[in-house]
Tab-separated table of C-alpha atoms in Angstrom:
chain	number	residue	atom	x	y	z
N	73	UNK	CA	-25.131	3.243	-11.130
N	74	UNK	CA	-25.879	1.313	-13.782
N	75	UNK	CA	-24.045	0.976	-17.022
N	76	UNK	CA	-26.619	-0.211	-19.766
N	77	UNK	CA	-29.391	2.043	-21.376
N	78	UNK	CA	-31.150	4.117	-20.651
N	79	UNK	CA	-27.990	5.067	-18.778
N	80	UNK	CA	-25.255	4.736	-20.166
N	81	UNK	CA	-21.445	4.378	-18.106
N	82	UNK	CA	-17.897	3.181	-18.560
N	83	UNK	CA	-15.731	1.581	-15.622
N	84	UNK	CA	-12.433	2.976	-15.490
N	85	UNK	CA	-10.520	0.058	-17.204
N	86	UNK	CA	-12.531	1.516	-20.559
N	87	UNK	CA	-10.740	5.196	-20.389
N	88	UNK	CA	-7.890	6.319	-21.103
N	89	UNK	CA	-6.136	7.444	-17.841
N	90	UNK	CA	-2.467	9.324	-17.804
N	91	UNK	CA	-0.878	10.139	-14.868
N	92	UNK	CA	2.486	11.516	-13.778
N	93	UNK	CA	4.085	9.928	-11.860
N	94	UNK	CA	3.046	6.815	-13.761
N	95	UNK	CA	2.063	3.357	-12.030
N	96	UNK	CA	2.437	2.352	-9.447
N	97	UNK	CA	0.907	5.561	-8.329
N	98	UNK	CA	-2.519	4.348	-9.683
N	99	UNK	CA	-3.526	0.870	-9.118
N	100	UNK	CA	-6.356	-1.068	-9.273
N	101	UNK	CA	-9.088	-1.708	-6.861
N	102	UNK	CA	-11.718	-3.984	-5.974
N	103	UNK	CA	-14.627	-1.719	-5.814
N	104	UNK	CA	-18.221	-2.698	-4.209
N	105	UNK	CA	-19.941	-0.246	-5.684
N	106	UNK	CA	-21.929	-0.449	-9.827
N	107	UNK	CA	-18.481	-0.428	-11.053
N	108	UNK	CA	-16.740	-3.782	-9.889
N	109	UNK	CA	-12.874	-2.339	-10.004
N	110	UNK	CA	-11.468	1.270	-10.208
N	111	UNK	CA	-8.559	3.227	-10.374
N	112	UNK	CA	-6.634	4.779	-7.171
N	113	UNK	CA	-4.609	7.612	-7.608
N	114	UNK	CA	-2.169	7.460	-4.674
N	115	UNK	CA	0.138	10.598	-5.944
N	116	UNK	CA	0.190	12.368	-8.966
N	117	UNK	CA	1.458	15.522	-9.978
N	118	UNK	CA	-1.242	15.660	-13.240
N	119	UNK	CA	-3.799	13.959	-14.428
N	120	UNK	CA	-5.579	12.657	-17.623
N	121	UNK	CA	-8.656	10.996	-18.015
N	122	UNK	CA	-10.080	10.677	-21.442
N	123	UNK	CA	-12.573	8.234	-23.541
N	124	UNK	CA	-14.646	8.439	-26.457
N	125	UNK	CA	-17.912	7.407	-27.211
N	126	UNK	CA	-20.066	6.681	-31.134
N	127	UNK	CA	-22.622	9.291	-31.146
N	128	UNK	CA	-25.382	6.866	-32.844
N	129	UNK	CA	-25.717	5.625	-29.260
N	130	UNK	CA	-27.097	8.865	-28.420
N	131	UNK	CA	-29.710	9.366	-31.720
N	132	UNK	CA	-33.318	10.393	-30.475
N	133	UNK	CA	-36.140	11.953	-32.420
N	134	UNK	CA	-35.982	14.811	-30.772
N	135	UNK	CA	-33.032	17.070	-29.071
N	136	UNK	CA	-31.751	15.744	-26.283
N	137	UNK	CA	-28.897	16.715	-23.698
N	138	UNK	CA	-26.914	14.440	-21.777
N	139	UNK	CA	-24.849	14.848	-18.737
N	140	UNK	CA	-21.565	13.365	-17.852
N	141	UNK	CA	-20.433	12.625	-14.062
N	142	UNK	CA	-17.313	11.313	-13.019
N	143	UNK	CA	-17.619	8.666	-10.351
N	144	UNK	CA	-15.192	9.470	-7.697
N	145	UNK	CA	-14.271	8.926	-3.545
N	146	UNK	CA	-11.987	10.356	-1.743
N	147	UNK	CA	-9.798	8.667	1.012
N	148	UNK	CA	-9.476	10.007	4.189
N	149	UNK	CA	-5.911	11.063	3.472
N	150	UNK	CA	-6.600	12.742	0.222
N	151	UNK	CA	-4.703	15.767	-0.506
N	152	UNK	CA	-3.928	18.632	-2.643
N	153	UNK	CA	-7.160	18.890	-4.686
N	154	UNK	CA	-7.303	22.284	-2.864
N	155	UNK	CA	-5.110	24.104	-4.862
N	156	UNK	CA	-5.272	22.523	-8.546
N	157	UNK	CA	-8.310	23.247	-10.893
N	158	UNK	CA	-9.381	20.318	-12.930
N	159	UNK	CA	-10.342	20.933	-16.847
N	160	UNK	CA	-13.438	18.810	-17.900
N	161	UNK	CA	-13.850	19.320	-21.676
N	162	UNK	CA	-16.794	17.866	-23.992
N	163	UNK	CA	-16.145	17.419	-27.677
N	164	UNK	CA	-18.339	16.345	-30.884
N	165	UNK	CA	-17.288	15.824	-33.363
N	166	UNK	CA	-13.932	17.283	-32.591
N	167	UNK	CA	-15.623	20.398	-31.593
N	168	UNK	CA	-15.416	21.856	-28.080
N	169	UNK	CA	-18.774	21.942	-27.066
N	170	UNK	CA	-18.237	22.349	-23.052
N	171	UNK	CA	-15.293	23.241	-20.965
N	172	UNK	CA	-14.999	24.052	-17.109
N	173	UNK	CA	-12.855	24.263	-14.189
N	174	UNK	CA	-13.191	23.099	-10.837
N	175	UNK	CA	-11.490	23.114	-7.567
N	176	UNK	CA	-12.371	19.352	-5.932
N	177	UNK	CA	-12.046	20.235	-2.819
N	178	UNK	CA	-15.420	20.300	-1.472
N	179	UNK	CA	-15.702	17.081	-2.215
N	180	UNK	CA	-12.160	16.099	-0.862
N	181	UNK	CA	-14.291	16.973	2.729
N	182	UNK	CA	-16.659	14.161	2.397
N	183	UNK	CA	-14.292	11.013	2.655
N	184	UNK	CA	-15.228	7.508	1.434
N	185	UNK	CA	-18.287	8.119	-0.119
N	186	UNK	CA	-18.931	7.894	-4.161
N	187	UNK	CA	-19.802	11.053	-5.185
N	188	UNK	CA	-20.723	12.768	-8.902
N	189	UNK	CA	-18.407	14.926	-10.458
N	190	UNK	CA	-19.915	16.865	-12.894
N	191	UNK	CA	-18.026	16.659	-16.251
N	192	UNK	CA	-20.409	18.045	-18.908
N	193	UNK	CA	-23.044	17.929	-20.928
N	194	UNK	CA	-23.938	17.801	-24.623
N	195	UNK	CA	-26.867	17.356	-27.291
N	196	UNK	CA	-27.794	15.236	-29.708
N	197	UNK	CA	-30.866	14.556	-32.230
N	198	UNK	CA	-31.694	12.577	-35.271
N	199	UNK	CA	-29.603	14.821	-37.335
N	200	UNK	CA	-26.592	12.954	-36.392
N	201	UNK	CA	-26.148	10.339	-37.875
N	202	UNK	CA	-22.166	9.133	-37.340
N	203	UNK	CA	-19.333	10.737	-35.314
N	204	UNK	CA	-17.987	10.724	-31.942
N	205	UNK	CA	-18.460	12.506	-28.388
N	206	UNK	CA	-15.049	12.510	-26.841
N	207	UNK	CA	-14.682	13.707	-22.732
N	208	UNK	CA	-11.628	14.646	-20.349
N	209	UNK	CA	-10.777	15.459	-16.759
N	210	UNK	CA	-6.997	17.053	-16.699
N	211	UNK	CA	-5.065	18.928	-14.678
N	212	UNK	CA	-1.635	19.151	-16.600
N	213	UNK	CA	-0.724	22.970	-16.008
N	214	UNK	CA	0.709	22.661	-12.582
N	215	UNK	CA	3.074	20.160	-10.795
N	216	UNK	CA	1.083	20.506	-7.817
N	217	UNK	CA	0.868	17.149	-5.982
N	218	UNK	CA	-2.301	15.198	-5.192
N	219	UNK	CA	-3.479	11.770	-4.064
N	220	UNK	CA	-5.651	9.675	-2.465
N	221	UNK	CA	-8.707	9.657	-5.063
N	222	UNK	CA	-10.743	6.440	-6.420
N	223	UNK	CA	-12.129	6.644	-9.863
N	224	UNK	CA	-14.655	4.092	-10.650
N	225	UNK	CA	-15.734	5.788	-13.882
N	226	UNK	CA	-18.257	7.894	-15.803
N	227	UNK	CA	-21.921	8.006	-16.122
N	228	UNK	CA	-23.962	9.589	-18.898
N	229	UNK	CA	-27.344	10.208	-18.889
N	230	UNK	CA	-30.404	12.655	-20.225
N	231	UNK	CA	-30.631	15.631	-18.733
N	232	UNK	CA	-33.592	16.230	-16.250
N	233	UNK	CA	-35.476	19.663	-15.966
């Protein structure tokens, strides 16, 4: 998983993460994965994970779309993702330009191993020129508890066919 370009990626420590209860419910961890440290959520009730990005980091000569994945594991005790859709939203610009909901619970099953969470996509060409691409993962409508989740941090790159 690297984090330079082509692909681009930001560890945890570079978002903006929100939780309820607040620390120490999430604390650090040594990770030995692409990401050296993460972010483990050992109970929370919701959740907010945001960051922004300068679009000119994007420009191309032509269109291009670009994916965002969350880079997550799961613990073997990991609960409650069954029953608590997570938002991911895309914005440029300050304009929505994705938004979906996802039970996690299908990955909850596969314990301990980094998976992709898919967060988005967007597009970009030479006809921007400034601005900003802003993502989130929430889950702030319900008090339903939920735990036991490492986040590392995102990844970004162009779409394939």
């Amino acid at each position: 998983m690297p984090c330079g370009i082509p692909n681009r990626g930001r560890p945890f420590a570079a978002l903006n993460l929100t939780f309820n209860p607040s620390p120490p419910n999430r604390q650090r961890r040594s990770l030995s994965s692409a990401f050296s440290e993460g972010a483990l959520l050992q109970q929370v009730n919701w959740i907010e994970v945001t960051g922004k990005m300068d679009l000119t980091l994007f420009r191309k000569r032509v269109t291009t779309t670009y994916t965002i994945h969350y880079i997550v594991k799961f613990q073997v005790d990991a609960f409650g993702w069954h029953s608590a859709s997570i938002k991911f939203k895309v914005r440029l610009n300050g304009k929505e330009v994705f938004c979906n909901s996802m039970i996690l619970e299908p990955y909850r099953v596969k314990p301990n191993v980094w998976q992709q969470l898919p967060g988005g996509e967007f597009s970009v060409s030479d006809s921007i020129t400034c601005g900003n691409m802003e993502f989130g993962m929430f889950e702030v409508e319900t008090d339903w508890w939920k735990g036991s989740m490492v986040l590392a941090g995102i990844k970004i790159n162009p779409k394939t066919a």
